[in-house]
Structure formats: C-alpha cells, structure tokens
mmCIF file with all atom_site columns, C-alpha atoms in Angstrom:
data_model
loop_
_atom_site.group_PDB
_atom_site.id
_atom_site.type_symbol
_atom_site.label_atom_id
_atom_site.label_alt_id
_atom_site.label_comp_id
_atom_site.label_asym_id
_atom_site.label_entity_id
_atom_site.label_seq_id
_atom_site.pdbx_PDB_ins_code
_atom_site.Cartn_x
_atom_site.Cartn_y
_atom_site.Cartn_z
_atom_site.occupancy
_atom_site.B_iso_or_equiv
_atom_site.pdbx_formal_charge
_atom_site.auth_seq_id
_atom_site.auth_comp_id
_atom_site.auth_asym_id
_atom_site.auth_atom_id
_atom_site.pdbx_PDB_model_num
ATOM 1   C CA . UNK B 1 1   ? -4.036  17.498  1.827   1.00 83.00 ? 1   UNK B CA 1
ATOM 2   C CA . UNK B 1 2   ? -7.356  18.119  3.751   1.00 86.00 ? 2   UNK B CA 1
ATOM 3   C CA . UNK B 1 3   ? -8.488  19.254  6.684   1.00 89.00 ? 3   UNK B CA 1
ATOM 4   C CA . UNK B 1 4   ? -10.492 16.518  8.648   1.00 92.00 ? 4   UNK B CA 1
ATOM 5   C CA . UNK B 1 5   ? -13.441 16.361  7.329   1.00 93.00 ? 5   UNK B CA 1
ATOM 6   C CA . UNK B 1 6   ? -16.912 14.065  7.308   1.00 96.00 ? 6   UNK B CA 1
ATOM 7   C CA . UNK B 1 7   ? -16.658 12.900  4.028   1.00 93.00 ? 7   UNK B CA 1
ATOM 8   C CA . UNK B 1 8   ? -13.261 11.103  4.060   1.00 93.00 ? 8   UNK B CA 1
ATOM 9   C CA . UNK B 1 9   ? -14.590 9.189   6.822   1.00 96.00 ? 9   UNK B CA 1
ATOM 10  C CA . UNK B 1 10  ? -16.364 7.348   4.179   1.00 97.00 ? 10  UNK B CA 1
ATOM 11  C CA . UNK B 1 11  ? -13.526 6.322   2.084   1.00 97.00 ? 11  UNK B CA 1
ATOM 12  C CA . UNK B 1 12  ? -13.341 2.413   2.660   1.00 97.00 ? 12  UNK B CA 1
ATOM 13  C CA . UNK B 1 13  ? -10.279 1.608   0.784   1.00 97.00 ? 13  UNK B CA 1
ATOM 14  C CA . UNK B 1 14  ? -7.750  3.388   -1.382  1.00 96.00 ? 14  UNK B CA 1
ATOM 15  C CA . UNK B 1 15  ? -4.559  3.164   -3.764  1.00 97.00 ? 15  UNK B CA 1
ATOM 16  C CA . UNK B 1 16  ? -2.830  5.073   -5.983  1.00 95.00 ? 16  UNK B CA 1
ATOM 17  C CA . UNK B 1 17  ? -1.229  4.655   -9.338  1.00 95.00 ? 17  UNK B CA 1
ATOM 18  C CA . UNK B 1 18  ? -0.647  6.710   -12.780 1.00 94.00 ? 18  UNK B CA 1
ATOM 19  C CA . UNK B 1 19  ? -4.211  6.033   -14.277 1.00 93.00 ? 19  UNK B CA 1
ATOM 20  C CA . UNK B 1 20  ? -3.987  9.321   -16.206 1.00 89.00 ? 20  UNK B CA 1
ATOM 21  C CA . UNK B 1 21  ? -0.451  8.547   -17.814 1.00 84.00 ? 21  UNK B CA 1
ATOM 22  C CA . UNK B 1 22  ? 1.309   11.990  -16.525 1.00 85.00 ? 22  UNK B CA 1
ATOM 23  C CA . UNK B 1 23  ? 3.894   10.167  -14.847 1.00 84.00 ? 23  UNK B CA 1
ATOM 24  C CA . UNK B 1 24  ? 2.721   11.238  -11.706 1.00 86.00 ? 24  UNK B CA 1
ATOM 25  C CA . UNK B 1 25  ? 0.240   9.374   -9.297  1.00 91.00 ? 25  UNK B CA 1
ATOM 26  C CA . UNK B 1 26  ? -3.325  9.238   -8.966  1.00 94.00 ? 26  UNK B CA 1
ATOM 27  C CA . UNK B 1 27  ? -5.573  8.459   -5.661  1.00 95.00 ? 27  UNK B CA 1
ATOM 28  C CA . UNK B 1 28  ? -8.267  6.375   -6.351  1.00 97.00 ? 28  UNK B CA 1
ATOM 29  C CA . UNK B 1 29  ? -10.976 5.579   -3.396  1.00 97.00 ? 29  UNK B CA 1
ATOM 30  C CA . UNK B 1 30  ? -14.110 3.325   -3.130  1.00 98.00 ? 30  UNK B CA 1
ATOM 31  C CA . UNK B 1 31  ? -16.526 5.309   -0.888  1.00 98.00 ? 31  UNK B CA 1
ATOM 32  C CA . UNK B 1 32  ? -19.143 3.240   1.397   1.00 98.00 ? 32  UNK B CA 1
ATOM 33  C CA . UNK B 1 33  ? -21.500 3.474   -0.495  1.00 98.00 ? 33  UNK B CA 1
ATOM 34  C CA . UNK B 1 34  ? -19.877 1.448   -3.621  1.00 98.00 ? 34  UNK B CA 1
ATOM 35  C CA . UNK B 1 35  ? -19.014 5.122   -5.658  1.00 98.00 ? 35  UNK B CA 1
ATOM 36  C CA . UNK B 1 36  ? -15.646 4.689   -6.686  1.00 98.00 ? 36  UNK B CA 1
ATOM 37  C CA . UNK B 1 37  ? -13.384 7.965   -7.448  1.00 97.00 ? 37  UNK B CA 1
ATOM 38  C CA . UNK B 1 38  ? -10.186 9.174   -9.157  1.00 96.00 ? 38  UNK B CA 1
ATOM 39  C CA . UNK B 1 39  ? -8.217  12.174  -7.944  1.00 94.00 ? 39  UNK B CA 1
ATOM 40  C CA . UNK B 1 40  ? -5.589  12.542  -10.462 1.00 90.00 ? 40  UNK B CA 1
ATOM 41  C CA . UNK B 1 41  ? -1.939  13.865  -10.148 1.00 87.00 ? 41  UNK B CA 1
ATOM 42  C CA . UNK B 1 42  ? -1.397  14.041  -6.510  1.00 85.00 ? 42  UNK B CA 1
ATOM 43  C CA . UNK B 1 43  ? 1.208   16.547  -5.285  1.00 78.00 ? 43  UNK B CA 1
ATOM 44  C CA . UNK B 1 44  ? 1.906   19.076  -2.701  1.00 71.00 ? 44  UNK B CA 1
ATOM 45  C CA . UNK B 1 45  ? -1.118  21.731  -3.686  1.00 72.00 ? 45  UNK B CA 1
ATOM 46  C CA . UNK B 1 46  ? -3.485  18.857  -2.632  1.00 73.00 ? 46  UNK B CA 1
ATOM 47  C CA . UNK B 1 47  ? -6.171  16.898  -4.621  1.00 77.00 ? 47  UNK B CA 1
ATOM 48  C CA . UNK B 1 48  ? -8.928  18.022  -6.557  1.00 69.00 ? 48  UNK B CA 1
ATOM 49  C CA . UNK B 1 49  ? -11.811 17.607  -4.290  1.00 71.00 ? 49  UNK B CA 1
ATOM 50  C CA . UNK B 1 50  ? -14.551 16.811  -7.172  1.00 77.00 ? 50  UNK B CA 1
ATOM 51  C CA . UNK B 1 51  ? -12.085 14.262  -8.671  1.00 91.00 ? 51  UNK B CA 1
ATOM 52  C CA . UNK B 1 52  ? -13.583 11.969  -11.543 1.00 95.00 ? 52  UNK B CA 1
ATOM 53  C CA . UNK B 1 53  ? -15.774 9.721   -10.407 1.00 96.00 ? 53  UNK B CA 1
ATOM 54  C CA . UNK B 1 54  ? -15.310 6.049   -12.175 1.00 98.00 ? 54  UNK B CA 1
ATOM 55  C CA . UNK B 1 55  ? -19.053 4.874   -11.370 1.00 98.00 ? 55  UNK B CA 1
ATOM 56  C CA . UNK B 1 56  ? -21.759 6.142   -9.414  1.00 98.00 ? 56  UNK B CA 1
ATOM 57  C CA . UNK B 1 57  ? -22.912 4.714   -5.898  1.00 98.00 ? 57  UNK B CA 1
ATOM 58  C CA . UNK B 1 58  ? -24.314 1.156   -6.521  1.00 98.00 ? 58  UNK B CA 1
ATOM 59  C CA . UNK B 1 59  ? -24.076 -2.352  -4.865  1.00 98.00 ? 59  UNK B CA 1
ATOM 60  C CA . UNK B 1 60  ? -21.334 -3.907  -6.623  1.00 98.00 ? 60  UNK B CA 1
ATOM 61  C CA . UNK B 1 61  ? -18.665 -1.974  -5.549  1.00 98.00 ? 61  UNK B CA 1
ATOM 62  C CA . UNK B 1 62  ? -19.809 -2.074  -2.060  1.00 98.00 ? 62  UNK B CA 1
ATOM 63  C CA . UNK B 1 63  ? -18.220 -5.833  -2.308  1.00 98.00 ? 63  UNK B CA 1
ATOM 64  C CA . UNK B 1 64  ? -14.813 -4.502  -3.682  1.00 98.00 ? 64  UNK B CA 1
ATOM 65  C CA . UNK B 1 65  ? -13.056 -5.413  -0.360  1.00 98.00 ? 65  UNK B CA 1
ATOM 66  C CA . UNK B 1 66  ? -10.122 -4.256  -1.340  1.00 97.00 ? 66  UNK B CA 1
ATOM 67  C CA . UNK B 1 67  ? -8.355  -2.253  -4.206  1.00 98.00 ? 67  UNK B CA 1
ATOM 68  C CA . UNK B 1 68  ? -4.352  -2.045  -5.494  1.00 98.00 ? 68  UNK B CA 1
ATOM 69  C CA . UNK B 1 69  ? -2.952  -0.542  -8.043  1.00 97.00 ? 69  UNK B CA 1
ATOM 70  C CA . UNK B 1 70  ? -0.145  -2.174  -10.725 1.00 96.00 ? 70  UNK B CA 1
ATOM 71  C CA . UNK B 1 71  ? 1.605   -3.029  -13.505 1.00 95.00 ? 71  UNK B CA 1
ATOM 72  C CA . UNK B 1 72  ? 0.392   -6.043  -14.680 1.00 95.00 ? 72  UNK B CA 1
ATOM 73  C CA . UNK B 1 73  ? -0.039  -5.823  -18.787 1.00 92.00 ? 73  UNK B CA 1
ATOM 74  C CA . UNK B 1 74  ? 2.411   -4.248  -21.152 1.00 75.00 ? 74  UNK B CA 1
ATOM 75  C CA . UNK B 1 75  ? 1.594   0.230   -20.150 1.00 75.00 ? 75  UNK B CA 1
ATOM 76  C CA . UNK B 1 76  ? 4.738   1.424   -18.698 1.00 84.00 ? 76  UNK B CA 1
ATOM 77  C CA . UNK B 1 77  ? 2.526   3.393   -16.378 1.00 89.00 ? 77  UNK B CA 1
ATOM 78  C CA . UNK B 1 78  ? 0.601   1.824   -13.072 1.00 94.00 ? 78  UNK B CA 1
ATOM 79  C CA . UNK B 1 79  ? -2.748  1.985   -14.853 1.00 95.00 ? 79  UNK B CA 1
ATOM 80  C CA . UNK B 1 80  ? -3.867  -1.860  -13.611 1.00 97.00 ? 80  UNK B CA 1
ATOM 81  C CA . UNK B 1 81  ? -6.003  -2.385  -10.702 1.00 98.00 ? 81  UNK B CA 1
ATOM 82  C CA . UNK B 1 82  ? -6.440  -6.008  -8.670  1.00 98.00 ? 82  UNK B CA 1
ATOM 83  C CA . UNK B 1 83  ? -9.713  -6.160  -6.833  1.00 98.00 ? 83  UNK B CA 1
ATOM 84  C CA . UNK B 1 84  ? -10.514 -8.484  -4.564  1.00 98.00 ? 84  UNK B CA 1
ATOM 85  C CA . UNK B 1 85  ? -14.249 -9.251  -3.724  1.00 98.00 ? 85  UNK B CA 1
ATOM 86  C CA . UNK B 1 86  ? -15.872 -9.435  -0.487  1.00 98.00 ? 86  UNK B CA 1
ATOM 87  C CA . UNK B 1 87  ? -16.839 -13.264 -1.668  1.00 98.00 ? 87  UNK B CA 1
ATOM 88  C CA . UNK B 1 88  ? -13.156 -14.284 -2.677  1.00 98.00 ? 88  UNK B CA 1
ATOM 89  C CA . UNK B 1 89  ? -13.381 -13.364 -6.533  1.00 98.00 ? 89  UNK B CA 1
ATOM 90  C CA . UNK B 1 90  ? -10.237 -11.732 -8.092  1.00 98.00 ? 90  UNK B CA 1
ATOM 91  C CA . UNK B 1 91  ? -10.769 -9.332  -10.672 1.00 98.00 ? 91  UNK B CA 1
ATOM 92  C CA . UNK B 1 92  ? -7.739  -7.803  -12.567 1.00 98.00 ? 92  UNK B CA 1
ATOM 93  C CA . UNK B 1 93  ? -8.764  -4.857  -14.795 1.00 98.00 ? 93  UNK B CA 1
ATOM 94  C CA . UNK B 1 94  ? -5.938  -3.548  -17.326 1.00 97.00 ? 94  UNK B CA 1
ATOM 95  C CA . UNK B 1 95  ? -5.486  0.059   -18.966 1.00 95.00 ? 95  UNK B CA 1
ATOM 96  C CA . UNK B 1 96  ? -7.629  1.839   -16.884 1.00 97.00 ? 96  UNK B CA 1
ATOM 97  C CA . UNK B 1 97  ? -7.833  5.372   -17.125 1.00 95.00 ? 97  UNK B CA 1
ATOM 98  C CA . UNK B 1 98  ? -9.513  8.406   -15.816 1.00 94.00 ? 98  UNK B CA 1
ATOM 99  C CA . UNK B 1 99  ? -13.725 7.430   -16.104 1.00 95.00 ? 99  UNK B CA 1
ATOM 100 C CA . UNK B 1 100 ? -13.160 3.893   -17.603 1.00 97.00 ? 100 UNK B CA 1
ATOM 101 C CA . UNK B 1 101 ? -12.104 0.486   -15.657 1.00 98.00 ? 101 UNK B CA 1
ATOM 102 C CA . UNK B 1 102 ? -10.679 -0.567  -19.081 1.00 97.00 ? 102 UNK B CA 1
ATOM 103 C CA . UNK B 1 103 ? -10.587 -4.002  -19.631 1.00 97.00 ? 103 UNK B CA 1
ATOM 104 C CA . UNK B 1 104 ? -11.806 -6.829  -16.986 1.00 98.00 ? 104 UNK B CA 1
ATOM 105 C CA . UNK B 1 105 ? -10.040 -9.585  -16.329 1.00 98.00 ? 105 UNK B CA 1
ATOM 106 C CA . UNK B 1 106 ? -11.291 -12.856 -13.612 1.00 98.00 ? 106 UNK B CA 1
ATOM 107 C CA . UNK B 1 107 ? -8.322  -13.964 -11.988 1.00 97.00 ? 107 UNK B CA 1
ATOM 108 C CA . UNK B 1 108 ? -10.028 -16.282 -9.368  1.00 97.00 ? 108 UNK B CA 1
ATOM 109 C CA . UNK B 1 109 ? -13.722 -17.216 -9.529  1.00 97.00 ? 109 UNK B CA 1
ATOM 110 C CA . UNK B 1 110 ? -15.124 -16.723 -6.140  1.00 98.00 ? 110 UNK B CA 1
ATOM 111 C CA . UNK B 1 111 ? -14.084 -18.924 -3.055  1.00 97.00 ? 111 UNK B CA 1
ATOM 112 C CA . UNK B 1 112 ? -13.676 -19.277 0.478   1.00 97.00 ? 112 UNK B CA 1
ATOM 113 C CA . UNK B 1 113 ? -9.907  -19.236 0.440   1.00 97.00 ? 113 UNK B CA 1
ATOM 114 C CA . UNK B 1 114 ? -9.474  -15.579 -0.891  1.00 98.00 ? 114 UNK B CA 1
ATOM 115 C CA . UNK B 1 115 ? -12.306 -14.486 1.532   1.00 97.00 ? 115 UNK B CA 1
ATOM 116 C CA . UNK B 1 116 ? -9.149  -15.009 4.228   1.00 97.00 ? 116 UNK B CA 1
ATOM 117 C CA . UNK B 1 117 ? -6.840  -12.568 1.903   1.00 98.00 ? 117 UNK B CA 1
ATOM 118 C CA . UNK B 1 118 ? -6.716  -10.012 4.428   1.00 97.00 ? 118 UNK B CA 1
ATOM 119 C CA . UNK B 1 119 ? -4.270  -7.118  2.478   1.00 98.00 ? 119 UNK B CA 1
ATOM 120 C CA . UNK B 1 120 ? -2.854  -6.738  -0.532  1.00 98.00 ? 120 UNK B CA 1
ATOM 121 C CA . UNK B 1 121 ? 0.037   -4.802  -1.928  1.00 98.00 ? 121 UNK B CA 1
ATOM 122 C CA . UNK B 1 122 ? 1.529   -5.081  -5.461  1.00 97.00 ? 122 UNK B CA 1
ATOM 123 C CA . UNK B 1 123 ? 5.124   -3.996  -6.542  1.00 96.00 ? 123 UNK B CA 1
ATOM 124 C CA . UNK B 1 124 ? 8.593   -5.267  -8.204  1.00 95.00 ? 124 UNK B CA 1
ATOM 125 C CA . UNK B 1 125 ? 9.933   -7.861  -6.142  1.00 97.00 ? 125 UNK B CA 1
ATOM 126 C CA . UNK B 1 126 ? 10.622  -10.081 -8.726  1.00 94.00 ? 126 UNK B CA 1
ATOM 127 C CA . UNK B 1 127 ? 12.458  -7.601  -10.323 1.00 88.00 ? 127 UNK B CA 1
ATOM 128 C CA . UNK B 1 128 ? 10.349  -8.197  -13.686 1.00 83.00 ? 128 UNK B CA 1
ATOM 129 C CA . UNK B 1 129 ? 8.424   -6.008  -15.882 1.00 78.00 ? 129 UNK B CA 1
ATOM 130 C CA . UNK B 1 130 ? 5.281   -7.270  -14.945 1.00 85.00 ? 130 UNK B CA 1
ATOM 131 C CA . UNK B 1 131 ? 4.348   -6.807  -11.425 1.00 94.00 ? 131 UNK B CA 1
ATOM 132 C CA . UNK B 1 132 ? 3.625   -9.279  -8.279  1.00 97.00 ? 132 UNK B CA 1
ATOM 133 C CA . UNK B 1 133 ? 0.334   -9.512  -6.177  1.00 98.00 ? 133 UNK B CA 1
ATOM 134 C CA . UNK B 1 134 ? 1.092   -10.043 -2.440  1.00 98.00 ? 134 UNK B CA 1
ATOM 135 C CA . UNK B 1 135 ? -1.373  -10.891 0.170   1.00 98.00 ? 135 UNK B CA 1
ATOM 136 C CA . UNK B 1 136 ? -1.366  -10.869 3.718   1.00 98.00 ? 136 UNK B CA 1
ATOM 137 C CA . UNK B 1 137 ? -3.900  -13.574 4.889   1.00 98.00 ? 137 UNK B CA 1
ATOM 138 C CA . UNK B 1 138 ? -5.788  -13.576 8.481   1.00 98.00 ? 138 UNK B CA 1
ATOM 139 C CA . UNK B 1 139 ? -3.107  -16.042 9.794   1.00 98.00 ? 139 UNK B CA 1
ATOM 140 C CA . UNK B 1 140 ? -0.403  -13.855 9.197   1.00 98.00 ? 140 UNK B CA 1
ATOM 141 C CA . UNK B 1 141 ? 0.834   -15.966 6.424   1.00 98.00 ? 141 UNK B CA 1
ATOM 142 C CA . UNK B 1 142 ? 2.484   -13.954 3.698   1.00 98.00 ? 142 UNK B CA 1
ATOM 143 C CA . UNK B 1 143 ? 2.686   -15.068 0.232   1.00 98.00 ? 143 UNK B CA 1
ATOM 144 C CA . UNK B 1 144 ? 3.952   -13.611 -3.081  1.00 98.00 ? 144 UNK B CA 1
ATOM 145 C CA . UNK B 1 145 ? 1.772   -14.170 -6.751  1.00 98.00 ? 145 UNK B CA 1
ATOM 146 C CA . UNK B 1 146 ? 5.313   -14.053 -8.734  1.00 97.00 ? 146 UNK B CA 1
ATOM 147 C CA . UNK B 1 147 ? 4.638   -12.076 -12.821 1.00 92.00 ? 147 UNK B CA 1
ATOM 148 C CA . UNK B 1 148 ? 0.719   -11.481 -12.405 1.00 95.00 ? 148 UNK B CA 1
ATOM 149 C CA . UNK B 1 149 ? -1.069  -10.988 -15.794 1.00 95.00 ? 149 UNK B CA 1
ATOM 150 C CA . UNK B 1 150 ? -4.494  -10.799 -17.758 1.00 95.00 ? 150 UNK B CA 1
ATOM 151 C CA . UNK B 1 151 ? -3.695  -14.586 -17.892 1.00 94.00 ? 151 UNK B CA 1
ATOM 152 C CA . UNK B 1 152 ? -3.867  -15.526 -13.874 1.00 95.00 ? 152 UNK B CA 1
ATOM 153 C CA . UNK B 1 153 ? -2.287  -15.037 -10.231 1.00 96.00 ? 153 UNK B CA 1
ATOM 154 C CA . UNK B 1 154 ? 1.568   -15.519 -10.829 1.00 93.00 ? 154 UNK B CA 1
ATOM 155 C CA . UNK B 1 155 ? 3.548   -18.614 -9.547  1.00 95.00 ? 155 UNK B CA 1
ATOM 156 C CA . UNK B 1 156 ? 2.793   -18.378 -5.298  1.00 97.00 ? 156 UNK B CA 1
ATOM 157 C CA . UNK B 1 157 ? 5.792   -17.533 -3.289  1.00 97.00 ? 157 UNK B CA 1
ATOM 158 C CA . UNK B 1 158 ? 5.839   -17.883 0.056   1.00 98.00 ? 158 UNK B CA 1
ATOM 159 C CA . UNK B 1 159 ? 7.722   -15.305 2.447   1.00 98.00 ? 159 UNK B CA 1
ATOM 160 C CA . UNK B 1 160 ? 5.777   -16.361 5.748   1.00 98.00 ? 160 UNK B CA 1
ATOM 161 C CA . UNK B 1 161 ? 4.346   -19.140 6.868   1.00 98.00 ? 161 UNK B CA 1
ATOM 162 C CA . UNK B 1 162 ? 1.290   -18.354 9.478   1.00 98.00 ? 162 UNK B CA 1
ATOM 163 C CA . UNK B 1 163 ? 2.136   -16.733 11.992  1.00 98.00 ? 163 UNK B CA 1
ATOM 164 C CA . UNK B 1 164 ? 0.765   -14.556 15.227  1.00 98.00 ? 164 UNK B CA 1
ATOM 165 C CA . UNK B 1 165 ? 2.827   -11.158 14.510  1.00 98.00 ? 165 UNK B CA 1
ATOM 166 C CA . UNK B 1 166 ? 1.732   -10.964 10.830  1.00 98.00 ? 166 UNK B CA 1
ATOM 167 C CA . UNK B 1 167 ? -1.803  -10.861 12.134  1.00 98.00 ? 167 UNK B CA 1
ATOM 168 C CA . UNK B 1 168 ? -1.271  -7.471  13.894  1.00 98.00 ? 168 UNK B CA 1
ATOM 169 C CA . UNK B 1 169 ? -0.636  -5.810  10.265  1.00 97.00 ? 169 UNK B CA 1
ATOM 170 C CA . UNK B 1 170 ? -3.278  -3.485  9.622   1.00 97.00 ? 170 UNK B CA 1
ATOM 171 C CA . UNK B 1 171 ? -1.979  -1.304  6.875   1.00 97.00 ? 171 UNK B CA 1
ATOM 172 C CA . UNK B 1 172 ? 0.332   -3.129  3.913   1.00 98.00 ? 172 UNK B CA 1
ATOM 173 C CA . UNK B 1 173 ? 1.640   -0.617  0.916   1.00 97.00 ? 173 UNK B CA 1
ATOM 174 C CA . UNK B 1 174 ? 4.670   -0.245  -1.397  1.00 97.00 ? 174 UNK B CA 1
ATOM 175 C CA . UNK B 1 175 ? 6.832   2.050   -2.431  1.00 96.00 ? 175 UNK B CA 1
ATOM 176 C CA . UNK B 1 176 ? 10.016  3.071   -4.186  1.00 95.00 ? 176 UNK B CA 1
ATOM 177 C CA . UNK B 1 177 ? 12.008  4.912   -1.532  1.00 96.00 ? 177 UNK B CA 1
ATOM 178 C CA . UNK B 1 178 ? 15.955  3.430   -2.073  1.00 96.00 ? 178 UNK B CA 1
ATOM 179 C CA . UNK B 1 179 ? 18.686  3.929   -4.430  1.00 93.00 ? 179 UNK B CA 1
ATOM 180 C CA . UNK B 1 180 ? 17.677  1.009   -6.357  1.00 93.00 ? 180 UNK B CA 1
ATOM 181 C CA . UNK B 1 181 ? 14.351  2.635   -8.149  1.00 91.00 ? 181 UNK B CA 1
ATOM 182 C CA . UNK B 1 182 ? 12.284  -0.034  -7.456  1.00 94.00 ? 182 UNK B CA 1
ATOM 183 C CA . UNK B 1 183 ? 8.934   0.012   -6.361  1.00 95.00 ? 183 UNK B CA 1
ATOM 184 C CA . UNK B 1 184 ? 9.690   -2.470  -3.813  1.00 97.00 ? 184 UNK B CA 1
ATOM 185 C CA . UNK B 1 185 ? 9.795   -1.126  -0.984  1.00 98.00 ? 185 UNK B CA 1
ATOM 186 C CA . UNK B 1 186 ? 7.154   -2.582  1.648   1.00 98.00 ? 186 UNK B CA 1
ATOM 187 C CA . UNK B 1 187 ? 5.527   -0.694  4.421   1.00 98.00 ? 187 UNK B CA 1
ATOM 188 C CA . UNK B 1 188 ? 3.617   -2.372  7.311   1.00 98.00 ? 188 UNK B CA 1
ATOM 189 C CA . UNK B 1 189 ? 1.643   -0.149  9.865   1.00 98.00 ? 189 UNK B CA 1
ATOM 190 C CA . UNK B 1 190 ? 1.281   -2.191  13.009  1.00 98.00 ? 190 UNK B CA 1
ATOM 191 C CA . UNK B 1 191 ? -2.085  -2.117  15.188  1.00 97.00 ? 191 UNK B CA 1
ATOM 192 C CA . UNK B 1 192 ? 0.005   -0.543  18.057  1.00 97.00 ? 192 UNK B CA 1
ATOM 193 C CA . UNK B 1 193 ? 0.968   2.587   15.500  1.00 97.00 ? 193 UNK B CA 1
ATOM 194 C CA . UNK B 1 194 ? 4.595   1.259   14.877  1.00 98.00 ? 194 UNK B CA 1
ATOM 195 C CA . UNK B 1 195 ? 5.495   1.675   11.369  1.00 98.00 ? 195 UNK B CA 1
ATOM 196 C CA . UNK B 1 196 ? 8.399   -0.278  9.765   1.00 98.00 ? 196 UNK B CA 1
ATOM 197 C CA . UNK B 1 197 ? 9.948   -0.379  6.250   1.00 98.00 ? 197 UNK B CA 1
ATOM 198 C CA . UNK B 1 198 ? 11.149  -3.778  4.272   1.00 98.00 ? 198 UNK B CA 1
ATOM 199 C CA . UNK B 1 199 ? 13.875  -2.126  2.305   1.00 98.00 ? 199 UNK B CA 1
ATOM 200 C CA . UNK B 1 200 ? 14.685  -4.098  -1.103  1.00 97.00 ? 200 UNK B CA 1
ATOM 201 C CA . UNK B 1 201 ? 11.845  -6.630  -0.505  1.00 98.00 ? 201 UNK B CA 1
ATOM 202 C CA . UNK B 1 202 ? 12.515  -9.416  -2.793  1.00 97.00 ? 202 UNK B CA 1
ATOM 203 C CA . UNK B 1 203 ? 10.296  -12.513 -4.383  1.00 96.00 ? 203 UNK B CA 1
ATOM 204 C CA . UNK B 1 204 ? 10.796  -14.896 -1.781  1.00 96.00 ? 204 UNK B CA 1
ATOM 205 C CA . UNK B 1 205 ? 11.800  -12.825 1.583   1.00 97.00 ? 205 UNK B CA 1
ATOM 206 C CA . UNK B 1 206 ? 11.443  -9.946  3.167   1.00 98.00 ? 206 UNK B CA 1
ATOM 207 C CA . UNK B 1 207 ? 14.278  -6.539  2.579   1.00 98.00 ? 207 UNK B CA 1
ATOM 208 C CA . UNK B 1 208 ? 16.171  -5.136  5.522   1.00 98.00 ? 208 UNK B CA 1
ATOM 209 C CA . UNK B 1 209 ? 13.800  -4.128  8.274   1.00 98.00 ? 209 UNK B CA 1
ATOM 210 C CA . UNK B 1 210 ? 13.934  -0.462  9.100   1.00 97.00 ? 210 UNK B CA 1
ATOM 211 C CA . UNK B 1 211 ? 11.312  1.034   12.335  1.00 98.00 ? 211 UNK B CA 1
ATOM 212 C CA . UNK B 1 212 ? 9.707   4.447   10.620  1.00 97.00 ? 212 UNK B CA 1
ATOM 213 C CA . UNK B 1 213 ? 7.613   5.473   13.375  1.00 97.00 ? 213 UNK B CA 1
ATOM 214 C CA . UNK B 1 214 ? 8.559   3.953   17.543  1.00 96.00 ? 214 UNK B CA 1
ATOM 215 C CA . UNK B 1 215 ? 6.153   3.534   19.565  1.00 92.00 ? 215 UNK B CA 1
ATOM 216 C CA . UNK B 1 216 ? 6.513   4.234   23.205  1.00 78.00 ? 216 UNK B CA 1
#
C-alpha cells in the first residue's frame, strides 16, 4: 500500500468502513496530533495519499482513544463510527460520510469503567441488522453490547469472564471471510505475533478457532 514511511508512524488508531457509499471500504485514521482522515475506496492500486481530511489537527481528537467502524442506524452501508474517549465517554456518530461526522450520538457519559475498555471491534454476531459493539477490557474480560443504536450500548453479553490470556490481545478486528457472508469473523493479533481467527463468532461465544500466523 506504502512504502514505510515517517508519516504513518503517526497514525494512532484506524478502521475502515463504506463512509463514501461505493460499496467498497474506506480507511479512516486519527493522526497524533488529533487530525482525523478518510482514504476512500481501498483496493489493490493503494490509497490516495492526500485522502479527505474530516477535521484539522486540534485537541479533541487527541482523546479519541479508539475508533470502529459499523452499522448501527438504518444505511445499509458501514457509515457509523463508535468512539471511545480517553476519559470513558462513548460517542456513536451515524451517517457519516466523506468530510462530515454526521450526526453525534452520547452513548455513555464519561466514567472510570470505560477508561478500562481496552479494544473494540464491531460486527454481526447477533446475526441482526443492526450491529454489536464488543470490547476487550484490561482484564481480559470480553463482553458483547448485543443491537447497538443512536438509542444506547445494546443488551451486554458476556463471552469471557477476566482472564490472563485475553490480556495479551493487542490487535482485535472483524471481518467477513466464510461462506456465511457475515461480517463476523473475529481476528486477534497476540503480543507474541500469533494471529488467530474466531470463525462464525456468535453473540454469546466465541466461532471455531483457526491459528493464521504460528509463531515459532
């Protein structure tokens, strides 16, 4: 996609969805320095290195911890975006698009306990329209936020209770990569570099474990 490079180095968190509505999926990334920015319709030519950026460098988004992409509201594209705030606020905002955040919605008011949400991944486990929220939290516990909307966090699911593996989980994302054509699909990348697929994840467990990358 690139070579390496100094600037990506900045990038502080990133996820991708179909802001633009081609039916094909965007990279958005929140730079260090709070600038958040858009690269639309990624394929295999690459990304468009100016991309569109969504708001200038400022403070604000310096505090936007983390960032997913969803389907939360009624667009049958990913155009929804869960942030999660360095002081435990949960912001959902729907209908975004390339330049605009769309419309904001407060899913938690700031708090201690979502300071602990570690990662978070969104897909169809539920098998509903509307999307669910997971988080990872720093005890390794791993809950589910079952039908997410504009209105709150979805009924709570849990999957794991805390645990010492779940804390080695450094990258969580999902996908749709089986015969089913669900986005739920979830990839963990260990600390050690050991990659492993959940294959048909579902509301309340965890799909068939399959190893993507050894180690050793």
């Amino acid at each position: 996609m690139l070579p390496k490079n100094s600037t990506w180095q900045k990038a502080k968190t990133i996820t991708a969805g179909d802001f633009t509505g081609s039916n094909r999926f965007d990279l958005m990334v929140r730079w260090v320095d709070g600038e958040v920015t858009l690269y639309g319709d990624i394929g295999t030519k690459g990304l468009d290195r100016a991309g569109t950026q969504m708001i200038k460098p400022n403070d604000l988004w310096k505090n936007a911890t983390q960032i997913v992409a969803g389907r939360f509201n009624t667009s049958q594209y990913v155009t929804d975006l869960v942030v999660r705030w360095a002081d435990g606020e949960v912001t959902l905002y729907t209908n975004v698009s390339a330049g605009t955040f769309g419309q904001e919605h407060k899913l938690k008011d700031k708090n201690d306990t979502w300071r602990d949400a570690t990662l978070l991944t969104s897909g169809e486990f539920s098998g509903n329209q509307k999307w669910d929220l997971m988080v990872r939290w720093t005890d390794g516990e791993l809950d589910n936020y079952v039908g997410t909307t504009i209105s709150g966090l979805g009924t709570e699911q849990r999957i794991l209770n805390p645990n010492g593996l779940w804390t080695h989980d450094t990258v969580m994302t999902t996908g749709d990569f089986t015969g089913n054509h669900r986005t739920d699909d979830l990839v963990i990348r260990w600390s050690d570099g050991e990659t492993t697929m959940y294959m048909d994840t579902g509301a309340a467990h965890l799909g068939s474990e399959e190893t993507l990358v050894h180690v050793g």
